[in-house]
Amino acid sequence: MILADKIINERKKLGWSQEELADQLDVSRQSVSKWESAQSTPDLNKILKMADLFGVSTDYLLKDEIEVVDSSEYKEDVASYNEDTRKVSLEEATRFLEVVKRTAPKVAFGVSLCIVSPALLMFLLGFSEMGYIGENLAVAIGIVVLLVMVACAVFMFIMINQERKPFEFLETVKIDTAYGVDGMAKERKAEFESRRTMMVGFGVMCCILCSVPLIISALFSEKCGNESLVVFMVGVLLILVSTGVNLIINGSEYSTACDKLLQSGDYTLEGKKASKKIGKIGSIYWPVVVAAYLGASFITGMWEYTWIIWPVMAVLFGAVAGIVKASMKE
């Protein structure tokens, strides 16, 4: 069926005359008459407007091989699509990337504060082993500083979350980007790629080498019979880990934001569904880990050893997340 016949059919379904259709399209009746007699073809803007008026797709109007469609079904599909899909304009996408660029260093700093918060406690416990400070005083000061640093980090996370809240939908729902958004996101990601690679590379290197001081100090402490050096090196390990994680977050946040706009990487439709499940698991998992860490530390008083709970639980959570993602792909 050709375009002319389709215009006639759809106009008659609505019970419109040629004059009424012409009024809707801001054209003359003669123009509609010529379209319906195949003497001329409407321009693209008029075809788009007719598709909207008739409740059909532009493909249906333009492709002769597509026969009559049920417009009510098309409208239902469009309504369902609009309900499940969030449109993102170029202005909104640009604003999102600016917010991420501004807040990424704060996120990295907050995470670093959480990781390095027990470091002072480790150093003070080392001094207490050497007799420079009482153990109870060392633990008291260390715990107070730890809680203050974690509280500051949590405050930062709350403020950052408030700033990013309008863009949370990018992680959970399907998006329909306006013209120019994909190109802009790809261009900015490419511009940042070399910096990301360098920062992530140095960050991973810090995380790998963080245990070297601890291993060396353990060897020396066996010969010297002085365990305070090992406790000191645990503090150094935490500083190196926090530095590495800071670099990794700073390097990957902006690239991750571009992936959200492009719906690539971890933010494909399957990835978003998996993230929802992982988030629900994490909301239960991490409070339990914190409770276990504090409980074990206060009960045993072995703060210099209980820190090992964090890397073990982090690796375990990574395994859980991997299992969830794998199950979503099947």
PDB file of N, CA and C in Angstrom, residues 270 323-330:
ATOM      1  N   GLU A 270      21.017  -5.286  31.135  1.00  0.00           N
ATOM      2  CA  GLU A 270      21.252  -6.417  32.043  1.00  0.00           C
ATOM      3  C   GLU A 270      22.060  -5.974  33.255  1.00  0.00           C
ATOM      4  N   ILE A 323      28.702 -13.355  40.913  1.00  0.00           N
ATOM      5  CA  ILE A 323      27.705 -14.430  40.786  1.00  0.00           C
ATOM      6  C   ILE A 323      26.354 -13.862  40.350  1.00  0.00           C
ATOM      7  N   VAL A 324      25.969 -12.725  40.945  1.00  0.00           N
ATOM      8  CA  VAL A 324      24.689 -12.094  40.594  1.00  0.00           C
ATOM      9  C   VAL A 324      24.684 -11.682  39.124  1.00  0.00           C
ATOM     10  N   LYS A 325      25.784 -11.052  38.663  1.00  0.00           N
ATOM     11  CA  LYS A 325      25.863 -10.611  37.267  1.00  0.00           C
ATOM     12  C   LYS A 325      25.825 -11.796  36.309  1.00  0.00           C
ATOM     13  N   ALA A 326      26.534 -12.866  36.677  1.00  0.00           N
ATOM     14  CA  ALA A 326      26.553 -14.050  35.816  1.00  0.00           C
ATOM     15  C   ALA A 326      25.162 -14.679  35.717  1.00  0.00           C
ATOM     16  N   SER A 327      24.455 -14.708  36.839  1.00  0.00           N
ATOM     17  CA  SER A 327      23.113 -15.299  36.843  1.00  0.00           C
ATOM     18  C   SER A 327      22.133 -14.466  36.024  1.00  0.00           C
ATOM     19  N   MET A 328      22.347 -13.129  35.978  1.00  0.00           N
ATOM     20  CA  MET A 328      21.456 -12.259  35.205  1.00  0.00           C
ATOM     21  C   MET A 328      21.654 -12.443  33.701  1.00  0.00           C
ATOM     22  N   LYS A 329      22.879 -12.843  33.304  1.00  0.00           N
ATOM     23  CA  LYS A 329      23.169 -13.012  31.878  1.00  0.00           C
ATOM     24  C   LYS A 329      22.607 -14.314  31.328  1.00  0.00           C
ATOM     25  N   GLU A 330      22.418 -15.293  32.221  1.00  0.00           N
ATOM     26  CA  GLU A 330      21.930 -16.602  31.781  1.00  0.00           C
ATOM     27  C   GLU A 330      20.443 -16.539  31.399  1.00  0.00           C
TER      28      GLU A 330
END
